[in-house]
XYZ file of C-alpha atoms in Angstrom:
334
model
C 50.231 -2.005 44.396
C 46.957 -1.385 45.783
C 46.132 0.597 42.661
C 47.284 -2.100 40.362
C 45.127 -4.724 42.512
C 42.053 -2.402 42.225
C 42.330 -1.911 38.486
C 42.900 -5.812 38.150
C 39.539 -6.189 40.132
C 37.875 -3.745 38.175
C 38.855 -5.356 34.644
C 37.893 -8.690 36.122
C 34.320 -7.301 37.059
C 33.946 -5.701 33.494
C 34.921 -9.003 31.934
C 32.359 -10.784 33.741
C 29.944 -8.223 33.093
C 30.585 -8.507 29.425
C 30.354 -12.445 29.657
C 27.113 -11.924 31.393
C 25.774 -9.542 28.673
C 26.835 -12.034 25.896
C 25.030 -14.782 27.541
C 21.957 -12.620 27.820
C 22.063 -11.728 24.157
C 22.437 -15.273 23.165
C 19.543 -16.161 25.504
C 17.238 -13.422 24.071
C 18.125 -14.496 20.490
C 17.338 -18.023 21.378
C 14.095 -17.012 23.109
C 13.000 -15.106 19.943
C 13.981 -18.100 17.650
C 11.959 -20.354 20.154
C 9.177 -17.907 20.111
C 8.960 -17.712 16.077
C 9.157 -21.568 15.990
C 6.057 -21.890 18.049
C 4.113 -18.883 16.818
C 1.256 -18.532 16.423
C -0.086 -20.677 19.346
C -3.342 -18.819 19.191
C -5.566 -16.855 16.766
C -4.071 -13.804 15.142
C -6.091 -10.556 14.637
C -5.602 -8.606 11.331
C -7.234 -5.123 11.522
C -8.447 -3.786 8.423
C -8.938 0.111 8.673
C -11.961 0.104 6.100
C -15.324 -1.353 5.861
C -16.175 -5.078 4.604
C -16.648 -5.428 0.968
C -14.138 -2.893 -0.208
C -11.031 -3.776 -2.458
C -8.697 -3.523 0.768
C -10.978 -5.729 2.729
C -11.346 -8.383 0.157
C -7.394 -8.554 -0.387
C -6.977 -8.693 3.508
C -9.434 -11.617 3.670
C -7.770 -13.479 0.975
C -4.501 -13.311 2.539
C -5.819 -14.087 6.136
C -7.555 -17.061 4.667
C -4.359 -18.213 3.168
C -2.255 -17.654 6.323
C -4.878 -19.546 8.508
C -4.302 -22.512 6.034
C -0.554 -22.496 5.906
C 0.248 -21.578 9.616
C -2.351 -23.519 11.458
C -3.824 -20.784 13.333
C -6.944 -18.698 12.515
C -6.185 -15.223 11.141
C -9.234 -13.208 12.261
C -9.969 -10.122 10.064
C -11.520 -7.216 12.284
C -12.782 -4.322 10.218
C -12.057 -1.387 12.694
C -13.391 1.646 10.717
C -13.115 5.382 11.710
C -10.939 8.369 11.229
C -10.168 7.671 7.648
C -8.088 4.397 8.729
C -6.466 6.097 11.632
C -8.140 4.381 14.441
C -7.107 0.960 13.185
C -3.632 1.965 12.355
C -3.041 3.754 15.639
C -4.471 0.522 17.574
C -1.776 -1.591 15.840
C 1.011 1.009 16.420
C 0.087 0.660 20.137
C -0.428 -3.236 20.372
C 1.996 -5.574 21.895
C 4.767 -6.420 19.560
C 4.145 -10.222 19.853
C 2.920 -10.954 16.380
C -0.639 -11.572 17.334
C -1.969 -8.148 16.148
C -1.287 -7.135 12.495
C -2.464 -4.231 10.154
C -3.618 -4.748 6.622
C -2.128 -1.587 5.370
C -2.618 0.633 2.375
C -1.319 3.623 0.698
C -4.046 5.641 2.432
C -3.127 5.080 5.975
C 0.661 5.114 5.588
C 1.143 7.724 2.891
C -1.939 9.755 2.128
C -3.622 10.453 5.508
C -0.256 11.245 7.290
C 0.081 14.045 4.508
C -3.175 15.519 5.001
C -3.637 15.600 8.926
C -1.650 15.064 12.206
C -1.872 11.446 13.062
C -1.028 9.770 16.240
C 1.562 7.405 14.622
C 4.542 7.521 12.911
C 4.071 5.673 9.453
C 7.653 4.389 9.534
C 8.920 4.278 13.113
C 5.767 2.684 14.750
C 5.549 -0.348 12.491
C 7.614 -3.351 11.227
C 6.885 -3.952 7.643
C 6.133 -7.556 6.880
C 5.561 -7.809 3.064
C 3.588 -5.778 0.369
C 0.867 -8.078 -1.257
C 0.346 -6.017 -4.632
C -0.316 -2.808 -6.359
C -3.329 -1.426 -7.753
C -2.620 0.700 -10.911
C -5.537 3.007 -12.153
C -6.522 3.882 -15.764
C -7.023 7.208 -17.322
C -10.595 7.229 -19.003
C -12.126 9.576 -21.335
C -15.888 9.743 -22.495
C -16.094 8.740 -26.104
C -17.054 12.182 -27.310
C -13.464 13.208 -26.391
C -11.470 12.996 -29.911
C -8.204 11.784 -28.208
C -7.215 8.225 -28.547
C -3.615 8.767 -26.649
C -2.338 10.541 -23.614
C -0.464 13.194 -25.726
C -3.708 13.795 -27.970
C -5.632 14.157 -24.604
C -3.120 16.686 -23.302
C -3.186 18.700 -26.430
C -6.967 18.487 -26.397
C -7.283 19.661 -22.818
C -4.837 22.512 -23.470
C -6.967 23.900 -26.504
C -10.112 24.112 -24.505
C -11.160 27.765 -23.541
C -11.829 26.833 -19.946
C -10.358 23.821 -17.805
C -11.932 20.572 -18.216
C -13.509 18.863 -15.284
C -12.413 15.574 -14.051
C -14.018 12.936 -11.563
C -12.211 12.814 -8.186
C -13.526 9.469 -7.105
C -13.518 8.972 -3.557
C -13.036 12.639 -2.679
C -10.103 15.040 -2.622
C -7.759 12.669 -0.383
C -8.522 9.618 -2.565
C -5.863 7.837 -4.727
C -7.766 8.473 -7.788
C -7.753 12.318 -7.306
C -4.107 12.342 -6.339
C -2.970 10.201 -9.112
C -4.809 12.783 -11.411
C -3.138 15.696 -9.476
C 0.327 14.047 -10.146
C -0.698 13.444 -13.813
C -1.703 17.180 -14.280
C 1.521 18.416 -13.013
C 3.484 16.176 -15.144
C 1.655 17.279 -18.260
C 1.380 21.104 -17.257
C -2.501 20.834 -17.304
C -4.949 22.726 -15.287
C -8.271 21.037 -14.683
C -11.267 21.199 -12.128
C -11.996 18.355 -9.802
C -15.386 17.209 -9.276
C -15.609 15.136 -6.028
C -17.567 12.032 -5.946
C -18.108 9.342 -2.966
C -16.086 6.705 -4.888
C -14.677 5.824 -8.298
C -17.860 3.999 -9.329
C -20.186 6.847 -9.421
C -17.489 8.885 -11.281
C -17.251 6.128 -13.827
C -21.015 6.125 -14.304
C -21.092 9.790 -14.754
C -18.272 9.401 -17.383
C -19.979 6.973 -19.332
C -23.211 9.195 -19.221
C -21.056 12.058 -20.676
C -21.338 14.322 -17.523
C -17.684 14.517 -17.021
C -14.943 13.999 -19.878
C -12.239 12.083 -17.846
C -11.203 10.318 -14.603
C -8.906 7.896 -13.225
C -10.422 4.537 -11.908
C -8.984 1.181 -10.589
C -7.870 -1.110 -13.351
C -10.530 -3.629 -12.187
C -13.320 -1.147 -12.843
C -11.817 0.015 -16.308
C -11.355 -3.711 -17.296
C -15.028 -4.435 -16.536
C -16.205 -1.648 -18.993
C -13.451 -2.328 -21.494
C -16.131 -2.884 -24.362
C -18.391 -0.240 -23.338
C -18.717 2.147 -26.465
C -19.251 5.326 -24.416
C -15.982 5.434 -22.882
C -12.063 4.752 -23.926
C -9.125 3.811 -21.973
C -6.023 5.816 -22.797
C -3.299 4.690 -20.265
C -2.401 2.842 -17.187
C -0.817 4.895 -14.290
C 1.746 2.251 -13.426
C 5.326 2.641 -14.712
C 4.892 -0.359 -16.912
C 2.082 -1.919 -18.620
C -0.415 -4.130 -16.872
C -0.504 -7.866 -17.629
C -4.146 -7.533 -17.400
C -4.331 -4.968 -20.106
C -1.151 -5.552 -22.141
C -2.379 -3.578 -24.989
C -3.079 -0.518 -23.060
C 0.127 1.905 -22.915
C 1.520 3.161 -19.594
C 1.549 6.998 -18.969
C 5.282 6.587 -18.444
C 5.543 5.949 -22.138
C 4.602 9.422 -22.589
C 6.107 10.940 -19.596
C 8.870 8.929 -18.572
C 9.242 8.159 -14.874
C 5.458 8.693 -14.041
C 4.509 5.973 -11.668
C 1.432 6.334 -9.379
C -0.044 3.200 -7.970
C -1.933 2.331 -4.510
C -0.893 -0.741 -2.730
C -1.681 -2.967 0.209
C 0.666 -5.121 2.453
C 1.099 -6.243 6.052
C 2.552 -4.276 8.914
C 3.394 -5.318 12.528
C 3.940 -3.244 15.494
C 7.614 -1.914 15.747
C 9.653 -4.363 17.630
C 8.005 -7.497 16.608
C 10.529 -10.349 16.360
C 12.257 -10.306 13.245
C 11.750 -14.264 13.001
C 8.063 -13.835 13.270
C 8.164 -11.075 10.641
C 10.148 -13.343 8.453
C 7.936 -16.338 8.939
C 4.872 -14.323 7.729
C 6.563 -12.694 4.852
C 7.841 -15.954 3.608
C 4.119 -17.367 3.523
C 3.077 -14.123 1.724
C 5.710 -14.510 -1.031
C 4.828 -18.257 -1.392
C 1.311 -17.055 -1.785
C 1.888 -14.731 -4.751
C 3.974 -17.390 -6.433
C 0.951 -19.703 -6.295
C -0.658 -19.115 -9.910
C -4.369 -19.728 -8.270
C -3.861 -17.099 -5.698
C -2.184 -14.718 -7.884
C -5.079 -14.999 -10.243
C -7.657 -14.162 -7.286
C -5.453 -11.035 -6.687
C -5.768 -9.912 -10.437
C -9.369 -10.710 -10.515
C -9.492 -8.116 -7.585
C -7.486 -5.618 -9.710
C -4.192 -6.204 -7.725
C -1.042 -6.852 -9.393
C 0.856 -9.528 -7.097
C 3.995 -7.760 -5.484
C 5.126 -9.678 -2.408
C 8.922 -9.279 -1.869
C 9.451 -9.300 1.860
C 10.216 -6.952 4.714
C 13.466 -5.201 3.180
C 11.801 -4.502 0.081
C 8.501 -3.327 1.437
C 10.368 -1.137 3.994
C 12.132 0.494 0.911
C 8.833 0.834 -1.021
C 7.133 2.643 1.757
C 10.093 5.050 2.174
C 10.032 5.944 -1.498
C 6.176 6.131 -1.577
C 5.606 8.586 1.266
C 7.186 11.732 -0.401
C 5.433 10.778 -3.634
C 1.924 10.944 -2.121
C 3.081 13.969 0.051
C 3.644 15.885 -3.214
C 0.381 14.680 -4.718
C -1.437 16.100 -1.636
C 0.521 19.392 -1.943
C -0.361 19.632 -5.688
C -3.890 18.927 -5.103
C -4.030 21.073 -2.091
C -5.932 18.700 0.019
C -6.608 19.411 3.586
C -8.746 17.234 5.868
């Protein structure tokens, strides 16, 4: 009898505990919902890992300005430069998960740098994806003296040369431009020699002057030189043609499946309430569906691409191995 009574009391205790836990779960959910409804109650800090004036900074400021207007609190951009973007990225990974410190992320800090060196953050586990903003395809250019007018003609021309052609690695070995070329060379079974530049702009200048025969540059830089008689655009690096240069083929039309673009988007610290993440994401999606805002992005060389947390998370997961492979092909070690 005592055993039966003891078991009954034990089950009663367990039942009470489960009820309490259930109430706690409901209370926590209600608390998170209430927090999201009132968030943001003070200015939000958006950390940009690179210097002011660059493309990533420009798009971050566009988004911050838009969110300041739509969410009723100031989104303050802070350029925290250093370590190839590592310093700002780690700062956000270690920040409180309350929605008041966010990262303006890019391919560089999430996919490229972690493949080239040991970083003090996990690009997947330490962040909550909010949304991508857009993708930045690059354009394969050749100097006008190169006879090729298509990708296949260029590959045939390069293979016919007695020594490997040089190409401009704009931004250095670990730059998107250099790694996009590495992926292209592997796919085309080509060997070429990289010439490092401090950025794509000086590489483009040397290509126009005839000092190097080819390079990749962001679509905005290529578009600005579209009528220059000293260079020729062959193809865009995205899987599909760009609306900005609709007559320019994609490399994928010659090499199906080729797709190499850099991207920007917003990340929050892991554990940030989902309701807050969704609130920001909804505003980002609304922004890119605004024709005026989308045009601002396109003028900065960005193809609008805001699709929310789940698709951004899937994109990051698929992009990390692509850029790791590019780093391996290029032999980049920082």
